[in-house]
Amino acid sequence: MATTPTPTAAKTSTPPPRSILRDPVFLRLWAGTTASGLATWALPFVLGLAVLHHDLGAAGLGLVLAARTAGFLAAVAIGGVLADRHSRRAVVLWSALAAAAAAPLLAAGLGRSLVLMTAAAALAGAGQGACRPAFQALTAETVEPGRRRQANAAMTMAIRGSTLAGPALTALLAAFLDVPTLLLGIGLLWLVAALVPGQGGGATATAPAAAPAAEESAAEPAPRAGFRTEFLEGIREARRHPWFLAGLAALVAVIALGYSATSVALPLISRDRYGTEWVLAAAMTAYTLGALSGALAIARWRPRSPGWAALAGLAAYGLAPLSLMLPVHPVVVVAAYALAGIGIELFNVPWFTATQREVAPDKLARVSSLDFLVSYGLAPVGLAIIAPAIDAFGVTAVLGACAAACFLVPAAAALVPTARHFGRPGTATAH
């Protein structure tokens, strides 16, 4: 009697996913981002060395750094519109070349012309600002949706690593090189950022299925409008996503209040309460190492409610001002900063990934520029009001208010519709 042969068992195991850093196209983009991060974080340190060498005064340093911030804020919105209008790779190229060109101008003005240095710093900031939304959108072009969380984690690890490596490498090189040569080295890093990344387009940039209006706008482009109109279109796209507005409000509260308060209070408390600069250095190092750990963890962790988990991570920054309020052992302060660092990346990586997934592809750079413009733009405002507030109300009261804002504003943001998943549940769990 014939028998039906036993079917061969199908192989259900699948090979582990290849690391995103083994993708040569993304690796080039990651290398460019890393170079830009090193250049960004090295510049203030090199300018600080110029003050120590009496090539630049303290007031001049403040003016130059303020010009760089102003250039960043002015260019980030322009860069977002240009990156949606034109090739995002071209925007990265020309903006990074502008930052590279600023380096020899800074070196030429050092000790000779504060006006030239101020203009060059504004140019450097403009190049940095225009790069940010273009890099963000280029990541979405380069990486397929299922690997974007891993890609964003790798990107943010590059930036966090730069905060450690940039000043450290600069301090090491300063033993052998003078300040003008170090400034030229920063220009070389910007050349790497300009020339190394490849062209995007390896991933299919599609809007989520739950947003048919966005798909139609991407499929049927309207005639080219003016700059102001296109920027306002980006704002309208951002308003279409309640989770984005809520998350941005929470991010602003943490940066403008929590981060600003701790930036002012930590050096004072390290000196006055603990009598040593070690607490300041250890806390900032712990924050960066915690952020690296958080980015590594969120690259593979898939929480069931990613938006809520991200907002909880953002709220964890409240532990930093809370630890400074209380007369605790310095180890507690360092631990609080480490947890705050972990939390900030538990927010950042899902936040960037959701933005790339939910926002219409042809408006992604503009929405990303709005993110950077609001969060970074309000940070100086927070720094400007924290010091007078501490003088008026005392450091404990100000830290308490800022800690409460860090906890309460993200909690309120979590109540907004679609905040639980940073988008509709069907699209959020797919990536």
Short mmCIF file of C-alpha atoms in Angstrom, two decimals:
data_model
loop_
_atom_site.label_atom_id
_atom_site.label_comp_id
_atom_site.label_asym_id
_atom_site.label_seq_id
_atom_site.Cartn_x
_atom_site.Cartn_y
_atom_site.Cartn_z
CA MET A 1 0.00 0.00 0.00
CA ALA A 2 1.41 3.33 -1.02
CA THR A 3 1.95 5.69 1.76
CA THR A 4 2.24 9.40 1.69
CA PRO A 5 5.84 10.30 2.29
CA THR A 6 6.57 12.19 5.43
CA PRO A 7 7.16 15.81 4.48
CA THR A 8 10.53 17.22 5.23
CA ALA A 9 10.37 19.57 8.19
CA ALA A 10 10.68 23.13 7.06
CA LYS A 11 13.52 25.09 8.47
CA THR A 12 12.02 27.71 10.71
CA SER A 13 15.22 29.22 11.99
CA THR A 14 16.41 32.33 10.24
CA PRO A 15 19.93 33.69 10.33
CA PRO A 16 20.46 36.56 12.71
CA PRO A 17 20.11 39.95 11.07
CA ARG A 18 23.34 41.40 9.79
CA SER A 19 24.63 44.40 11.69
CA ILE A 20 23.62 47.67 10.09
CA LEU A 21 27.27 48.73 10.23
CA ARG A 22 28.09 45.99 7.71
CA ASP A 23 25.98 47.76 5.12
CA PRO A 24 28.57 49.75 3.12
CA VAL A 25 26.14 52.52 2.11
CA PHE A 26 24.99 53.10 5.68
CA LEU A 27 28.54 52.72 6.98
CA ARG A 28 29.62 55.66 4.81
CA LEU A 29 26.71 57.73 6.12
CA TRP A 30 27.57 56.73 9.69
CA ALA A 31 31.22 57.67 9.16
CA GLY A 32 30.20 61.08 7.86
CA THR A 33 27.91 61.63 10.83
CA THR A 34 30.69 60.58 13.22
CA ALA A 35 33.14 62.99 11.60
CA SER A 36 30.65 65.85 11.87
CA GLY A 37 30.02 64.98 15.52
CA LEU A 38 33.74 64.98 16.32
CA ALA A 39 34.17 68.33 14.61
CA THR A 40 31.17 69.80 16.42
CA TRP A 41 32.28 68.77 19.89
CA ALA A 42 35.98 69.52 19.33
CA LEU A 43 35.49 73.16 18.30
CA PRO A 44 34.46 74.59 21.73
CA PHE A 45 37.34 72.72 23.36
CA VAL A 46 39.87 74.08 20.83
CA LEU A 47 38.53 77.60 21.31
CA GLY A 48 38.90 77.09 25.06
CA LEU A 49 42.56 76.23 24.49
CA ALA A 50 42.86 79.50 22.57
CA VAL A 51 41.69 81.31 25.71
CA LEU A 52 44.30 79.49 27.79
CA HIS A 53 46.98 80.51 25.27
CA HIS A 54 45.76 84.14 25.41
CA ASP A 55 44.87 84.13 21.69
CA LEU A 56 41.22 84.76 22.55
CA GLY A 57 39.59 86.49 25.51
CA ALA A 58 36.75 85.09 27.59
CA ALA A 59 34.30 87.66 26.18
CA GLY A 60 35.50 86.82 22.67
CA LEU A 61 34.94 83.13 23.32
CA GLY A 62 31.37 83.81 24.37
CA LEU A 63 30.78 85.92 21.27
CA VAL A 64 32.21 83.29 18.93
CA LEU A 65 30.19 80.47 20.48
CA ALA A 66 27.03 82.59 20.41
CA ALA A 67 27.62 83.28 16.71
CA ARG A 68 27.95 79.56 16.07
CA THR A 69 24.64 78.90 17.84
CA ALA A 70 22.94 81.69 15.89
CA GLY A 71 24.26 80.27 12.63
CA PHE A 72 22.96 76.84 13.57
CA LEU A 73 19.47 78.08 14.38
CA ALA A 74 19.27 80.22 11.24
CA ALA A 75 20.38 77.40 8.96
CA VAL A 76 18.52 74.43 10.40
CA ALA A 77 15.15 75.59 9.04
CA ILE A 78 16.66 76.53 5.68
CA GLY A 79 18.43 73.19 5.51
CA GLY A 80 15.18 71.34 6.13
CA VAL A 81 13.45 73.05 3.20
CA LEU A 82 16.46 72.59 0.90
CA ALA A 83 16.75 68.90 1.82
CA ASP A 84 13.10 68.36 0.82
CA ARG A 85 13.49 70.44 -2.35
CA HIS A 86 16.76 69.00 -3.61
CA SER A 87 19.04 66.00 -3.18
CA ARG A 88 19.63 65.39 0.51
CA ARG A 89 23.11 64.15 -0.31
CA ALA A 90 23.85 67.47 -2.02
CA VAL A 91 22.65 69.41 1.04
CA VAL A 92 24.98 67.36 3.26
CA LEU A 93 27.84 67.99 0.82
CA TRP A 94 27.50 71.76 0.56
CA SER A 95 26.64 72.40 4.20
CA ALA A 96 29.60 70.33 5.42
CA LEU A 97 31.87 72.09 2.91
CA ALA A 98 30.70 75.41 4.35
CA ALA A 99 31.63 74.23 7.85
CA ALA A 100 34.99 73.02 6.52
CA ALA A 101 35.66 76.41 4.90
CA ALA A 102 35.03 78.10 8.26
CA ALA A 103 37.96 76.30 9.91
CA PRO A 104 40.83 78.09 8.10
CA LEU A 105 38.98 81.39 8.56
CA LEU A 106 38.87 80.76 12.31
CA ALA A 107 42.59 79.96 12.25
CA ALA A 108 43.33 83.12 10.24
CA GLY A 109 41.38 85.32 12.64
CA LEU A 110 42.86 83.80 15.81
CA GLY A 111 44.66 86.53 17.72
CA ARG A 112 44.15 88.97 14.84
CA SER A 113 40.48 89.64 14.11
CA LEU A 114 37.57 88.84 16.39
CA VAL A 115 35.19 89.99 13.65
CA LEU A 116 36.57 87.37 11.24
CA MET A 117 36.36 84.66 13.89
CA THR A 118 32.76 85.59 14.71
CA ALA A 119 31.74 85.45 11.04
CA ALA A 120 33.58 82.15 10.59
CA ALA A 121 31.88 80.67 13.65
CA ALA A 122 28.49 81.67 12.28
CA LEU A 123 29.39 79.94 9.01
CA ALA A 124 30.47 76.81 10.90
CA GLY A 125 27.21 76.80 12.84
CA ALA A 126 25.22 77.26 9.64
CA GLY A 127 26.93 74.27 8.05
CA GLN A 128 26.26 72.17 11.13
CA GLY A 129 22.62 73.26 11.28
CA ALA A 130 21.89 72.57 7.61
CA CYS A 131 23.47 69.13 7.94
CA ARG A 132 21.24 67.91 10.75
CA PRO A 133 17.84 67.55 9.01
CA ALA A 134 19.54 66.38 5.82
CA PHE A 135 21.38 63.60 7.67
CA GLN A 136 18.12 62.61 9.38
CA ALA A 137 16.24 62.37 6.08
CA LEU A 138 19.15 60.68 4.33
CA THR A 139 19.07 57.92 6.95
CA ALA A 140 15.45 57.20 5.99
CA GLU A 141 16.45 57.11 2.32
CA THR A 142 19.39 54.80 2.91
CA VAL A 143 17.93 52.26 5.36
CA GLU A 144 14.84 50.12 4.83
CA PRO A 145 12.08 50.66 7.45
CA GLY A 146 12.68 47.43 9.37
CA ARG A 147 16.28 48.40 10.21
CA ARG A 148 15.85 52.08 10.98
CA ARG A 149 15.73 51.62 14.75
CA GLN A 150 19.12 49.93 14.61
CA ALA A 151 20.41 52.62 12.24
CA ASN A 152 19.21 55.47 14.46
CA ALA A 153 20.78 53.79 17.48
CA ALA A 154 24.09 53.59 15.60
CA MET A 155 23.78 57.25 14.63
CA THR A 156 23.09 58.44 18.15
CA MET A 157 25.91 56.27 19.50
CA ALA A 158 28.22 58.04 17.05
CA ILE A 159 27.08 61.42 18.35
CA ARG A 160 27.36 60.40 22.02
CA GLY A 161 30.74 58.82 21.41
CA SER A 162 31.87 62.07 19.83
CA THR A 163 31.08 63.96 23.04
CA LEU A 164 33.70 61.81 24.75
CA ALA A 165 36.19 61.31 21.95
CA GLY A 166 36.14 64.84 20.53
CA PRO A 167 37.50 66.71 23.55
CA ALA A 168 39.69 63.75 24.59
CA LEU A 169 41.38 63.46 21.19
CA THR A 170 41.75 67.22 21.03
CA ALA A 171 43.44 67.30 24.44
CA LEU A 172 45.82 64.56 23.32
CA LEU A 173 46.67 66.29 20.04
CA ALA A 174 47.09 69.63 21.84
CA ALA A 175 50.25 68.26 23.40
CA PHE A 176 51.84 68.15 19.92
CA LEU A 177 49.93 70.69 17.80
CA ASP A 178 49.11 74.38 18.16
CA VAL A 179 45.59 75.83 18.12
CA PRO A 180 45.56 76.93 14.44
CA THR A 181 46.58 73.43 13.36
CA LEU A 182 43.84 71.91 15.50
CA LEU A 183 41.31 74.24 13.84
CA LEU A 184 42.49 73.05 10.43
CA GLY A 185 42.06 69.48 11.65
CA ILE A 186 38.42 70.28 12.46
CA GLY A 187 38.09 71.47 8.86
CA LEU A 188 39.42 68.11 7.66
CA LEU A 189 36.77 66.32 9.71
CA TRP A 190 34.09 68.39 8.01
CA LEU A 191 35.60 67.42 4.64
CA VAL A 192 35.14 63.78 5.64
CA ALA A 193 31.52 64.53 6.55
CA ALA A 194 31.04 66.19 3.16
CA LEU A 195 32.73 63.64 0.91
CA VAL A 196 32.37 60.20 2.52
CA PRO A 197 28.55 59.64 2.67
CA GLY A 198 27.03 58.09 -0.45
CA GLN A 199 23.84 58.86 -2.27
CA GLY A 200 20.60 57.78 -0.55
CA GLY A 201 17.78 55.92 -2.23
CA GLY A 202 18.64 52.38 -1.18
CA ALA A 203 15.45 52.12 0.87
CA THR A 204 11.95 52.68 -0.31
CA ALA A 205 10.75 55.86 1.30
CA THR A 206 7.06 55.33 1.74
CA ALA A 207 4.60 56.99 4.05
CA PRO A 208 2.65 54.79 6.48
CA ALA A 209 -0.43 53.04 5.17
CA ALA A 210 -2.52 54.84 7.73
CA ALA A 211 -1.77 58.19 6.14
CA PRO A 212 -3.27 58.14 2.63
CA ALA A 213 -3.28 61.92 2.40
CA ALA A 214 0.46 61.97 2.91
CA GLU A 215 0.92 59.27 0.24
CA GLU A 216 -1.12 61.26 -2.24
CA SER A 217 0.90 64.40 -1.59
CA ALA A 218 4.13 62.47 -2.13
CA ALA A 219 2.85 60.75 -5.27
CA GLU A 220 1.47 63.91 -6.89
CA PRO A 221 3.94 66.72 -6.16
CA ALA A 222 2.52 70.21 -6.47
CA PRO A 223 4.33 72.96 -8.40
CA ARG A 224 7.29 74.33 -6.48
CA ALA A 225 6.16 76.89 -3.90
CA GLY A 226 8.15 79.60 -2.17
CA PHE A 227 10.47 78.98 0.76
CA ARG A 228 8.05 80.35 3.36
CA THR A 229 5.18 78.30 1.94
CA GLU A 230 7.23 75.12 2.02
CA PHE A 231 8.36 75.73 5.58
CA LEU A 232 4.75 76.26 6.63
CA GLU A 233 3.86 73.00 4.87
CA GLY A 234 6.35 71.30 7.17
CA ILE A 235 4.65 72.85 10.19
CA ARG A 236 1.26 71.66 8.94
CA GLU A 237 2.66 68.17 8.48
CA ALA A 238 3.97 68.22 12.06
CA ARG A 239 0.56 69.34 13.35
CA ARG A 240 -1.00 66.35 11.61
CA HIS A 241 0.71 64.09 14.17
CA PRO A 242 -0.51 64.74 17.76
CA TRP A 243 2.16 62.43 19.18
CA PHE A 244 4.88 64.55 17.55
CA LEU A 245 3.64 67.81 19.04
CA ALA A 246 3.24 66.22 22.46
CA GLY A 247 6.69 64.64 22.35
CA LEU A 248 8.25 67.89 21.18
CA ALA A 249 6.65 69.77 24.07
CA ALA A 250 8.04 67.20 26.51
CA LEU A 251 11.48 67.41 24.90
CA VAL A 252 11.48 71.21 25.15
CA ALA A 253 10.54 71.06 28.84
CA VAL A 254 13.39 68.66 29.60
CA ILE A 255 16.00 70.59 27.57
CA ALA A 256 14.98 74.17 28.33
CA LEU A 257 14.29 73.55 32.03
CA GLY A 258 15.86 70.32 33.25
CA TYR A 259 19.04 70.34 31.19
CA SER A 260 19.53 74.08 31.55
CA ALA A 261 19.07 73.93 35.32
CA THR A 262 21.55 71.13 35.77
CA SER A 263 24.07 72.79 33.43
CA VAL A 264 24.11 75.82 35.74
CA ALA A 265 23.68 74.05 39.09
CA LEU A 266 25.98 71.03 38.72
CA PRO A 267 29.26 73.02 38.66
CA LEU A 268 28.10 75.12 41.62
CA ILE A 269 27.03 72.13 43.70
CA SER A 270 30.14 70.14 42.78
CA ARG A 271 32.25 73.02 44.10
CA ASP A 272 30.20 74.23 47.07
CA ARG A 273 28.65 71.02 48.44
CA TYR A 274 31.26 68.43 47.60
CA GLY A 275 34.35 70.65 47.39
CA THR A 276 35.72 68.98 44.28
CA GLU A 277 35.42 69.12 40.51
CA TRP A 278 35.37 65.32 40.42
CA VAL A 279 31.60 65.19 40.84
CA LEU A 280 31.11 67.46 37.81
CA ALA A 281 33.40 65.39 35.60
CA ALA A 282 32.07 62.04 36.83
CA ALA A 283 28.42 63.04 36.41
CA MET A 284 28.89 64.27 32.83
CA THR A 285 30.89 61.17 31.91
CA ALA A 286 28.25 58.92 33.47
CA TYR A 287 25.55 60.72 31.48
CA THR A 288 27.35 60.09 28.19
CA LEU A 289 28.15 56.46 29.03
CA GLY A 290 24.55 55.95 30.09
CA ALA A 291 23.36 57.40 26.78
CA LEU A 292 25.62 55.00 24.88
CA SER A 293 24.18 52.10 26.89
CA GLY A 294 20.63 53.28 26.28
CA ALA A 295 21.18 53.52 22.52
CA LEU A 296 22.67 50.03 22.48
CA ALA A 297 19.73 48.63 24.44
CA ILE A 298 16.96 50.29 22.41
CA ALA A 299 18.50 49.10 19.14
CA ARG A 300 17.04 45.65 19.89
CA TRP A 301 14.40 46.21 22.58
CA ARG A 302 10.84 46.35 21.25
CA PRO A 303 8.51 47.60 24.00
CA ARG A 304 4.79 46.94 23.52
CA SER A 305 4.04 50.63 23.96
CA PRO A 306 7.08 52.31 22.40
CA GLY A 307 5.79 55.87 22.80
CA TRP A 308 5.05 55.47 26.48
CA ALA A 309 8.40 53.78 27.06
CA ALA A 310 10.17 56.61 25.22
CA LEU A 311 8.41 59.31 27.22
CA ALA A 312 9.19 57.48 30.46
CA GLY A 313 12.83 57.45 29.42
CA LEU A 314 12.69 61.19 28.74
CA ALA A 315 11.11 61.81 32.15
CA ALA A 316 14.04 59.99 33.76
CA TYR A 317 16.10 63.12 33.22
CA GLY A 318 14.23 64.54 36.21
CA LEU A 319 16.44 62.32 38.37
CA ALA A 320 19.40 64.60 37.63
CA PRO A 321 18.00 67.84 39.12
CA LEU A 322 16.35 65.79 41.89
CA SER A 323 19.71 64.34 42.94
CA LEU A 324 21.22 67.82 43.06
CA MET A 325 18.46 69.05 45.38
CA LEU A 326 19.24 66.56 48.11
CA PRO A 327 22.33 66.22 50.34
CA VAL A 328 23.16 62.76 49.00
CA HIS A 329 26.43 60.95 48.52
CA PRO A 330 28.13 61.98 45.24
CA VAL A 331 27.78 58.42 43.95
CA VAL A 332 24.01 58.96 43.97
CA VAL A 333 24.43 62.03 41.77
CA VAL A 334 26.61 60.09 39.33
CA ALA A 335 24.10 57.22 39.25
CA ALA A 336 21.24 59.65 38.62
CA TYR A 337 23.09 61.13 35.66
CA ALA A 338 23.78 57.65 34.28
CA LEU A 339 20.06 56.81 34.46
CA ALA A 340 19.21 60.14 32.85
CA GLY A 341 21.60 59.33 30.00
CA ILE A 342 20.04 55.91 29.48
CA GLY A 343 16.58 57.47 29.46
CA ILE A 344 17.38 60.18 26.94
CA GLU A 345 18.35 57.61 24.32
CA LEU A 346 15.39 55.39 25.15
CA PHE A 347 13.49 58.45 23.92
CA ASN A 348 15.68 59.64 21.05
CA VAL A 349 15.95 56.44 19.02
CA PRO A 350 12.19 55.61 18.93
CA TRP A 351 11.48 59.31 18.37
CA PHE A 352 13.69 59.53 15.28
CA THR A 353 12.45 56.17 14.01
CA ALA A 354 8.79 57.15 14.40
CA THR A 355 9.38 60.47 12.66
CA GLN A 356 10.96 58.68 9.70
CA ARG A 357 8.06 56.22 9.61
CA GLU A 358 5.05 58.46 10.15
CA VAL A 359 5.95 61.72 8.43
CA ALA A 360 5.37 62.09 4.69
CA PRO A 361 8.74 61.39 3.02
CA ASP A 362 8.73 64.63 1.01
CA LYS A 363 8.35 66.64 4.24
CA LEU A 364 10.62 64.63 6.51
CA ALA A 365 13.57 67.04 6.48
CA ARG A 366 11.32 70.02 7.24
CA VAL A 367 9.67 68.28 10.19
CA SER A 368 13.09 67.17 11.46
CA SER A 369 14.36 70.75 11.16
CA LEU A 370 11.37 71.91 13.22
CA ASP A 371 12.35 69.38 15.88
CA PHE A 372 15.93 70.67 16.04
CA LEU A 373 14.89 74.32 15.76
CA VAL A 374 12.44 74.23 18.66
CA SER A 375 14.42 71.98 21.01
CA TYR A 376 17.81 73.62 20.41
CA GLY A 377 16.38 77.11 19.93
CA LEU A 378 14.72 77.24 23.33
CA ALA A 379 17.74 75.83 25.18
CA PRO A 380 19.56 79.22 25.28
CA VAL A 381 16.37 80.80 26.62
CA GLY A 382 16.35 78.30 29.45
CA LEU A 383 20.01 78.96 30.21
CA ALA A 384 19.33 82.70 30.25
CA ILE A 385 16.55 82.50 32.83
CA ILE A 386 17.90 79.76 35.13
CA ALA A 387 20.75 81.76 36.65
CA PRO A 388 18.56 84.78 37.59
CA ALA A 389 15.93 82.39 38.90
CA ILE A 390 18.51 80.71 41.14
CA ASP A 391 19.56 84.13 42.46
CA ALA A 392 15.93 85.06 43.15
CA PHE A 393 14.49 81.81 44.54
CA GLY A 394 17.47 79.67 45.48
CA VAL A 395 19.00 76.67 43.81
CA THR A 396 16.84 74.11 45.63
CA ALA A 397 13.54 75.69 44.59
CA VAL A 398 14.61 76.04 40.96
CA LEU A 399 15.89 72.47 40.77
CA GLY A 400 12.66 71.23 42.36
CA ALA A 401 10.50 73.08 39.82
CA CYS A 402 12.62 71.84 36.91
CA ALA A 403 12.57 68.24 38.19
CA ALA A 404 8.78 68.42 38.48
CA ALA A 405 8.55 69.70 34.89
CA CYS A 406 10.74 66.83 33.68
CA PHE A 407 8.41 64.31 35.31
CA LEU A 408 5.04 65.93 34.65
CA VAL A 409 5.28 67.22 31.07
CA PRO A 410 6.23 63.83 29.54
CA ALA A 411 3.48 62.24 31.66
CA ALA A 412 0.97 64.70 30.21
CA ALA A 413 2.31 64.04 26.71
CA ALA A 414 1.65 60.33 27.21
CA LEU A 415 -2.08 61.09 27.50
CA VAL A 416 -2.26 62.52 23.96
CA PRO A 417 -3.90 60.26 21.33
CA THR A 418 -1.36 58.19 19.33
CA ALA A 419 1.39 58.97 21.91
CA ARG A 420 1.34 55.40 23.23
CA HIS A 421 2.84 54.05 20.01
CA PHE A 422 4.20 57.28 18.43
CA GLY A 423 1.69 56.63 15.65
CA ARG A 424 -1.00 54.10 14.99
CA PRO A 425 -0.37 50.72 16.69
CA GLY A 426 -0.28 48.78 13.41
CA THR A 427 2.57 50.82 11.97
CA ALA A 428 4.44 51.29 15.24
CA THR A 429 4.88 47.60 15.99
CA ALA A 430 6.04 46.81 12.50
CA HIS A 431 9.38 48.56 12.87
#
